[in-house]
Amino acid sequence: MVADLARLLPEAPPVIVGLVVNPVAGLGGPVALKGSDGPDIQARALALGAVPRAATRAAAALTALHRRRPDIRVRTVAGAMGEDSAVAAGVPYEIAHRPRPGAAADGPADTRAAVAALAGADLLLFAGGDGTARDVLDARPRGPVLGVPAGVKVYSGCFAVSPSAAATTAAAFDGTTLAAEVVDLDEDAYRSGRVGVRLYGTLRVPAARARLSGRKSGSSAAPPGSAESIARQVVASMAPGAAYALGPGATTLAVGRELGLELTPLGVDVVRDGVLLASDVTEQTLHTLAMSQVTHGVLSVIGGQGFVIGRGNQQFSPRVLDRLAGIVLLATQQKLAALGGRPLLVDSGDAAADAAFGGHARVVTGYRESVMYRIQSASEDL
């Protein structure tokens, strides 16, 4: 009888997940361009040897999603804006939109058109960075969305912490949503060291706070002298003859001031024995330096998010991390407290490199002050 009733009941409609990929997102990070907005910057990044990674990140999300929910149907955009990622992931898909013939297929208008074409999806995944999130917002999506992080900075709160986290969230999505902020900054000003994050609006995302990046917060709440206190400890601990690659951030700039050096705002600089060895290095240059001498990384924690690798410091690639003699993590006590017990996160794009950080790490919080704090791969379930 139960079987007979089951045959009479209408089948539940399939869950449809849309996918839009910004194929040039994140290009500028490893080559020290601090962003990827605009065709000129994209051309420069490619000329410097940058390798597109957004499609790979989207494919990783699709692979994990299909493994968890093989019944989900994927609807996407032809070519580099989604189809290529579906093919790479080996998942069934259908094309809902084809970019205009001869279009760049990576501009804001193309993203907005793709979002509109995928309006019938139960959940829209988009792979990119903060600029892509703005384009999705401008398209006024009817339903919930979720970002797969693939940009240089990823300050907005509408992104999952990793492609794997996006897949887990999409697979478990039950229709419950919350509002997440879309923020972005002027990349030209950012390249000059001026950080001015602007709120553009909110998007509805799955209610899975633990797997969402959260909006980046600044360090203004830290008491005066906190960064200088941390910098004193870092400089006092530097080993003679060793090189130190200082990542972006206000705290690492304080390390430069303690050394009497003017570092590149929001870039990666390498110092040795109090001398600036290399300024605003690319991933390639940093790898070459790390191959030739003992090199340590000095990285600050992103406020509000907890990331130490993979956000704004893509010069610290998996192969660079493999060559480093060690990593020094920096954060004020206030910044750690604001995380509310959430772990520090690593998202280098390589599972083995990220897993090496699992456990606890020492974080310098002041002069002769440090704490042990939990750290893990952003791909682990939170």
Short mmCIF file of C-alpha atoms in Angstrom, two decimals:
data_model
loop_
_atom_site.label_atom_id
_atom_site.label_comp_id
_atom_site.label_asym_id
_atom_site.label_seq_id
_atom_site.Cartn_x
_atom_site.Cartn_y
_atom_site.Cartn_z
CA MET A 1 0.00 0.00 0.00
CA VAL A 2 2.80 2.43 0.93
CA ALA A 3 4.51 1.68 -2.36
CA ASP A 4 1.28 2.31 -4.25
CA LEU A 5 0.82 5.67 -2.49
CA ALA A 6 4.40 6.64 -3.27
CA ARG A 7 3.76 6.04 -6.96
CA LEU A 8 0.70 8.29 -6.82
CA LEU A 9 2.50 11.21 -5.17
CA PRO A 10 4.08 13.74 -7.54
CA GLU A 11 7.86 13.67 -7.68
CA ALA A 12 9.62 16.54 -5.94
CA PRO A 13 11.12 18.93 -8.47
CA PRO A 14 14.91 18.64 -8.78
CA VAL A 15 17.07 21.11 -6.89
CA ILE A 16 18.75 23.43 -9.39
CA VAL A 17 22.06 25.11 -8.61
CA GLY A 18 23.19 27.86 -10.96
CA LEU A 19 26.84 28.68 -11.57
CA VAL A 20 28.49 31.85 -12.87
CA VAL A 21 32.28 32.14 -13.04
CA ASN A 22 34.31 35.31 -13.47
CA PRO A 23 37.24 33.71 -15.32
CA VAL A 24 39.69 36.54 -14.58
CA ALA A 25 38.99 36.85 -10.85
CA GLY A 26 42.11 36.63 -8.71
CA LEU A 27 44.56 37.11 -11.58
CA GLY A 28 46.38 40.02 -9.98
CA GLY A 29 47.16 38.47 -6.59
CA PRO A 30 50.21 36.25 -7.20
CA VAL A 31 51.84 38.87 -9.44
CA ALA A 32 51.53 41.62 -6.80
CA LEU A 33 48.91 43.71 -8.62
CA LYS A 34 46.61 43.64 -5.56
CA GLY A 35 43.46 43.14 -7.62
CA SER A 36 42.10 42.11 -11.00
CA ASP A 37 39.60 44.80 -11.92
CA GLY A 38 39.83 46.23 -15.43
CA PRO A 39 41.14 44.87 -18.73
CA ASP A 40 44.48 46.69 -18.41
CA ILE A 41 45.26 45.07 -15.06
CA GLN A 42 44.14 41.69 -16.38
CA ALA A 43 46.41 42.02 -19.41
CA ARG A 44 49.33 43.00 -17.17
CA ALA A 45 48.68 40.05 -14.88
CA LEU A 46 48.66 37.59 -17.77
CA ALA A 47 51.82 39.14 -19.20
CA LEU A 48 53.50 38.65 -15.82
CA GLY A 49 52.62 34.97 -15.88
CA ALA A 50 49.44 34.91 -13.81
CA VAL A 51 47.37 31.74 -14.18
CA PRO A 52 43.55 32.02 -13.99
CA ARG A 53 42.24 30.12 -10.98
CA ALA A 54 38.55 30.99 -10.72
CA ALA A 55 37.49 28.14 -13.01
CA THR A 56 39.53 25.67 -10.98
CA ARG A 57 38.00 26.90 -7.72
CA ALA A 58 34.50 26.62 -9.20
CA ALA A 59 35.26 23.09 -10.44
CA ALA A 60 36.41 22.11 -6.96
CA ALA A 61 33.11 23.35 -5.52
CA LEU A 62 31.10 21.45 -8.14
CA THR A 63 33.06 18.25 -7.58
CA ALA A 64 32.44 18.35 -3.84
CA LEU A 65 28.78 19.30 -4.33
CA HIS A 66 28.14 16.43 -6.75
CA ARG A 67 29.79 14.01 -4.35
CA ARG A 68 27.43 15.10 -1.57
CA ARG A 69 24.29 15.55 -3.67
CA PRO A 70 24.43 13.74 -7.04
CA ASP A 71 20.73 14.51 -7.53
CA ILE A 72 21.30 18.26 -7.82
CA ARG A 73 21.07 19.70 -11.33
CA VAL A 74 23.67 22.25 -12.42
CA ARG A 75 22.64 25.07 -14.71
CA THR A 76 25.37 27.35 -15.98
CA VAL A 77 26.80 29.64 -18.67
CA ALA A 78 28.59 28.53 -21.82
CA GLY A 79 32.37 28.54 -22.01
CA ALA A 80 34.68 30.05 -19.42
CA MET A 81 31.83 31.55 -17.40
CA GLY A 82 30.78 28.15 -16.03
CA GLU A 83 30.65 25.36 -18.59
CA ASP A 84 34.41 24.77 -18.49
CA SER A 85 34.26 24.28 -14.73
CA ALA A 86 31.38 21.80 -15.01
CA VAL A 87 33.30 19.82 -17.63
CA ALA A 88 36.43 19.82 -15.45
CA ALA A 89 34.38 18.61 -12.48
CA GLY A 90 32.78 15.87 -14.56
CA VAL A 91 29.24 16.77 -13.47
CA PRO A 92 26.10 16.80 -15.63
CA TYR A 93 25.01 20.31 -16.55
CA GLU A 94 22.78 22.31 -18.83
CA ILE A 95 23.47 25.64 -20.52
CA ALA A 96 21.07 28.44 -19.64
CA HIS A 97 22.95 31.36 -21.18
CA ARG A 98 25.52 32.07 -23.87
CA PRO A 99 27.55 35.30 -23.72
CA ARG A 100 27.16 37.70 -26.60
CA PRO A 101 29.23 36.75 -29.67
CA GLY A 102 32.55 38.52 -29.46
CA ALA A 103 31.94 39.65 -25.90
CA ALA A 104 34.78 39.65 -23.41
CA ALA A 105 32.83 37.17 -21.27
CA ASP A 106 34.48 38.59 -18.20
CA GLY A 107 32.95 42.03 -17.83
CA PRO A 108 30.27 43.25 -15.44
CA ALA A 109 27.59 43.31 -18.17
CA ASP A 110 28.22 39.65 -18.96
CA THR A 111 27.99 38.68 -15.31
CA ARG A 112 24.74 40.59 -14.86
CA ALA A 113 23.25 38.97 -17.97
CA ALA A 114 24.26 35.52 -16.74
CA VAL A 115 22.69 36.11 -13.32
CA ALA A 116 19.45 37.19 -14.96
CA ALA A 117 19.42 34.08 -17.17
CA LEU A 118 19.84 31.85 -14.11
CA ALA A 119 16.98 33.42 -12.18
CA GLY A 120 15.14 30.10 -11.90
CA ALA A 121 17.89 28.39 -9.89
CA ASP A 122 17.19 27.45 -6.28
CA LEU A 123 20.67 28.67 -5.35
CA LEU A 124 23.14 30.62 -7.47
CA LEU A 125 26.85 29.98 -6.96
CA PHE A 126 29.23 32.60 -8.32
CA ALA A 127 33.01 32.27 -8.40
CA GLY A 128 34.97 35.50 -8.15
CA GLY A 129 35.86 38.26 -5.74
CA ASP A 130 34.30 41.43 -4.36
CA GLY A 131 33.94 42.98 -7.83
CA THR A 132 32.01 39.94 -9.00
CA ALA A 133 29.80 40.14 -5.92
CA ARG A 134 29.00 43.74 -6.85
CA ASP A 135 28.02 42.65 -10.35
CA VAL A 136 25.75 39.95 -8.92
CA LEU A 137 24.19 42.51 -6.60
CA ASP A 138 23.61 44.91 -9.50
CA ALA A 139 21.77 42.14 -11.36
CA ARG A 140 19.17 42.04 -8.53
CA PRO A 141 19.00 38.24 -8.19
CA ARG A 142 15.56 36.91 -7.28
CA GLY A 143 16.81 34.04 -5.14
CA PRO A 144 19.65 33.25 -2.74
CA VAL A 145 23.27 33.28 -3.86
CA LEU A 146 26.60 32.13 -2.47
CA GLY A 147 30.11 33.16 -3.45
CA VAL A 148 32.91 30.70 -4.17
CA PRO A 149 36.02 32.69 -3.16
CA ALA A 150 38.35 33.20 -6.11
CA GLY A 151 39.33 36.87 -5.90
CA VAL A 152 42.40 38.57 -4.47
CA LYS A 153 40.87 40.09 -1.33
CA VAL A 154 37.33 38.74 -0.77
CA TYR A 155 36.23 41.18 1.92
CA SER A 156 32.46 40.68 1.42
CA GLY A 157 30.43 38.50 3.75
CA CYS A 158 28.50 36.69 0.99
CA PHE A 159 31.31 34.21 0.29
CA ALA A 160 31.86 30.76 1.73
CA VAL A 161 35.27 30.38 3.34
CA SER A 162 36.40 27.94 0.64
CA PRO A 163 35.11 26.05 -2.42
CA SER A 164 34.58 23.00 -0.21
CA ALA A 165 32.57 25.04 2.29
CA ALA A 166 30.46 26.41 -0.57
CA ALA A 167 29.71 22.84 -1.67
CA THR A 168 28.78 21.71 1.83
CA THR A 169 26.52 24.73 2.27
CA ALA A 170 24.82 24.25 -1.09
CA ALA A 171 24.28 20.54 -0.45
CA ALA A 172 22.61 21.21 2.90
CA PHE A 173 20.65 24.29 1.83
CA ASP A 174 17.04 24.12 3.06
CA GLY A 175 15.85 27.52 1.88
CA THR A 176 16.71 29.41 5.07
CA THR A 177 18.68 32.57 4.32
CA LEU A 178 20.27 35.58 5.94
CA ALA A 179 21.51 38.93 4.64
CA ALA A 180 25.22 39.21 3.88
CA GLU A 181 27.05 42.39 3.02
CA VAL A 182 28.70 43.17 -0.31
CA VAL A 183 31.69 45.47 0.11
CA ASP A 184 34.46 46.55 -2.23
CA LEU A 185 37.23 49.08 -2.42
CA ASP A 186 38.89 51.29 -4.97
CA GLU A 187 41.71 49.10 -6.29
CA ASP A 188 43.72 52.07 -7.55
CA ALA A 189 43.67 53.56 -4.06
CA TYR A 190 44.36 50.10 -2.61
CA ARG A 191 47.49 49.75 -4.73
CA SER A 192 48.67 53.03 -3.20
CA GLY A 193 48.11 51.69 0.29
CA ARG A 194 44.80 53.43 1.02
CA VAL A 195 42.12 51.05 2.20
CA GLY A 196 38.59 52.42 2.03
CA VAL A 197 35.98 49.68 2.09
CA ARG A 198 32.51 50.74 0.93
CA LEU A 199 29.25 48.94 1.59
CA TYR A 200 27.22 48.46 -1.61
CA GLY A 201 24.30 46.41 -0.34
CA THR A 202 23.30 42.96 0.83
CA LEU A 203 22.55 39.62 -0.78
CA ARG A 204 20.50 36.72 0.57
CA VAL A 205 22.76 33.74 1.27
CA PRO A 206 22.19 30.35 2.94
CA ALA A 207 22.02 30.66 6.71
CA ALA A 208 25.28 28.88 7.47
CA ARG A 209 27.30 31.50 9.38
CA ALA A 210 30.09 29.13 10.35
CA ARG A 211 30.92 28.52 6.68
CA LEU A 212 30.66 32.16 5.60
CA SER A 213 33.70 34.42 5.45
CA GLY A 214 32.06 37.34 7.19
CA ARG A 215 32.87 40.92 6.36
CA LYS A 216 36.45 42.02 6.95
CA SER A 217 36.84 44.35 9.90
CA GLY A 218 39.64 46.82 10.52
CA SER A 219 42.04 47.22 13.41
CA SER A 220 40.74 50.55 14.69
CA ALA A 221 39.57 48.97 17.95
CA ALA A 222 43.11 47.99 18.94
CA PRO A 223 44.65 50.17 21.68
CA PRO A 224 47.37 52.60 20.58
CA GLY A 225 50.76 50.92 20.57
CA SER A 226 49.50 47.37 20.03
CA ALA A 227 51.03 47.03 16.56
CA GLU A 228 54.27 48.65 17.73
CA SER A 229 54.48 46.24 20.66
CA ILE A 230 54.05 43.27 18.33
CA ALA A 231 56.63 44.75 15.95
CA ARG A 232 59.22 45.04 18.72
CA GLN A 233 58.83 41.35 19.49
CA VAL A 234 59.11 40.33 15.84
CA VAL A 235 62.26 42.35 15.27
CA ALA A 236 63.83 41.15 18.52
CA SER A 237 63.25 37.54 17.40
CA MET A 238 64.70 37.85 13.89
CA ALA A 239 67.63 35.50 13.33
CA PRO A 240 70.84 36.90 11.83
CA GLY A 241 71.29 35.98 8.19
CA ALA A 242 67.69 34.81 7.73
CA ALA A 243 65.26 36.48 5.35
CA TYR A 244 61.74 37.48 6.41
CA ALA A 245 58.87 37.93 3.94
CA LEU A 246 56.49 40.47 5.47
CA GLY A 247 52.92 40.10 4.22
CA PRO A 248 50.31 42.84 3.87
CA GLY A 249 48.72 44.53 6.86
CA ALA A 250 49.04 47.41 9.31
CA THR A 251 50.87 45.24 11.83
CA THR A 252 53.55 44.16 9.38
CA LEU A 253 53.99 47.79 8.34
CA ALA A 254 54.76 48.46 12.01
CA VAL A 255 57.50 45.81 11.78
CA GLY A 256 58.99 47.83 8.93
CA ARG A 257 58.89 51.01 10.99
CA GLU A 258 60.62 49.22 13.86
CA LEU A 259 63.36 48.26 11.41
CA GLY A 260 63.53 51.82 10.09
CA LEU A 261 62.24 50.71 6.69
CA GLU A 262 59.36 52.00 4.56
CA LEU A 263 57.58 48.89 3.35
CA THR A 264 55.19 48.56 0.42
CA PRO A 265 51.66 49.25 1.63
CA LEU A 266 49.62 46.06 1.19
CA GLY A 267 52.45 44.30 -0.63
CA VAL A 268 54.98 41.62 0.33
CA ASP A 269 58.50 42.82 1.13
CA VAL A 270 61.54 40.74 2.09
CA VAL A 271 64.06 41.92 4.69
CA ARG A 272 67.30 40.46 6.00
CA ASP A 273 69.50 41.77 8.81
CA GLY A 274 67.50 45.00 8.92
CA VAL A 275 67.94 45.68 5.20
CA LEU A 276 65.23 45.66 2.54
CA LEU A 277 66.16 42.75 0.29
CA ALA A 278 63.25 42.89 -2.16
CA SER A 279 60.19 45.14 -2.41
CA ASP A 280 56.61 44.32 -3.45
CA VAL A 281 57.56 40.85 -4.65
CA THR A 282 55.56 38.54 -6.88
CA GLU A 283 54.98 34.88 -6.10
CA GLN A 284 57.75 33.94 -8.53
CA THR A 285 60.29 36.26 -6.90
CA LEU A 286 59.34 35.10 -3.41
CA HIS A 287 59.74 31.48 -4.45
CA THR A 288 63.16 32.17 -5.97
CA LEU A 289 64.30 33.90 -2.76
CA ALA A 290 62.97 31.11 -0.57
CA MET A 291 64.79 28.55 -2.73
CA SER A 292 68.11 30.34 -2.30
CA GLN A 293 68.14 31.13 1.44
CA VAL A 294 66.46 30.51 4.77
CA THR A 295 63.22 32.48 4.62
CA HIS A 296 60.44 32.97 7.15
CA GLY A 297 56.96 34.34 6.48
CA VAL A 298 55.48 37.06 8.69
CA LEU A 299 51.71 37.25 8.32
CA SER A 300 48.95 39.15 10.07
CA VAL A 301 45.43 37.88 10.75
CA ILE A 302 42.57 39.46 8.77
CA GLY A 303 40.17 41.00 11.24
CA GLY A 304 36.65 39.61 11.32
CA GLN A 305 37.56 36.69 9.05
CA GLY A 306 40.57 35.03 10.64
CA PHE A 307 42.38 34.27 7.38
CA VAL A 308 46.16 34.14 7.42
CA ILE A 309 46.74 32.64 3.94
CA GLY A 310 44.73 33.12 0.74
CA ARG A 311 43.27 36.59 1.15
CA GLY A 312 45.31 39.44 -0.31
CA ASN A 313 48.60 37.53 0.05
CA GLN A 314 48.51 35.00 -2.79
CA GLN A 315 52.26 35.46 -3.18
CA PHE A 316 52.42 32.86 -0.39
CA SER A 317 51.49 30.05 -2.77
CA PRO A 318 51.64 26.34 -1.89
CA ARG A 319 55.13 26.00 -3.38
CA VAL A 320 56.34 29.05 -1.45
CA LEU A 321 54.83 27.73 1.79
CA ASP A 322 56.66 24.46 1.20
CA ARG A 323 60.02 26.29 1.04
CA LEU A 324 59.57 28.55 4.07
CA ALA A 325 61.57 27.74 7.20
CA GLY A 326 58.68 28.92 9.35
CA ILE A 327 55.80 31.35 9.66
CA VAL A 328 55.28 34.04 12.29
CA LEU A 329 51.63 35.00 12.86
CA LEU A 330 50.67 38.42 14.21
CA ALA A 331 47.42 39.68 15.75
CA THR A 332 46.32 41.94 18.54
CA GLN A 333 44.50 40.32 21.44
CA GLN A 334 41.42 42.32 20.46
CA LYS A 335 41.46 40.91 16.93
CA LEU A 336 41.64 37.35 18.23
CA ALA A 337 38.92 37.97 20.79
CA ALA A 338 36.63 39.35 18.06
CA LEU A 339 36.77 35.97 16.30
CA GLY A 340 34.69 34.54 19.15
CA GLY A 341 36.63 31.30 19.26
CA ARG A 342 36.50 30.66 15.51
CA PRO A 343 39.78 29.26 14.15
CA LEU A 344 42.36 30.96 12.03
CA LEU A 345 41.96 29.86 8.41
CA VAL A 346 44.26 28.86 5.56
CA ASP A 347 43.06 28.72 1.95
CA SER A 348 46.10 28.42 -0.33
CA GLY A 349 44.24 26.40 -2.95
CA ASP A 350 46.17 23.21 -2.18
CA ALA A 351 44.69 20.69 0.25
CA ALA A 352 48.03 19.27 1.39
CA ALA A 353 49.54 22.72 2.01
CA ASP A 354 46.49 23.79 3.99
CA ALA A 355 46.38 20.58 6.04
CA ALA A 356 49.95 21.21 7.20
CA PHE A 357 48.63 24.10 9.29
CA GLY A 358 46.14 21.96 11.22
CA GLY A 359 46.25 22.15 15.00
CA HIS A 360 47.44 25.17 16.96
CA ALA A 361 49.84 27.95 16.05
CA ARG A 362 51.64 30.54 18.13
CA VAL A 363 50.40 34.08 17.49
CA VAL A 364 52.48 37.07 18.59
CA THR A 365 50.16 39.51 20.39
CA GLY A 366 52.69 41.92 21.94
CA TYR A 367 56.22 42.35 23.19
CA ARG A 368 57.12 39.08 24.92
CA GLU A 369 53.48 38.08 24.58
CA SER A 370 51.97 35.31 22.50
CA VAL A 371 49.11 32.82 22.59
CA MET A 372 48.46 29.42 21.09
CA TYR A 373 45.44 29.61 18.81
CA ARG A 374 43.58 27.03 16.76
CA ILE A 375 44.27 27.07 13.02
CA GLN A 376 42.89 24.90 10.24
CA SER A 377 42.26 24.56 6.55
CA ALA A 378 39.27 26.57 5.35
CA SER A 379 38.16 23.40 3.54
CA GLU A 380 37.53 21.58 6.82
CA ASP A 381 33.96 21.69 8.00
CA LEU A 382 33.41 24.47 10.53
#
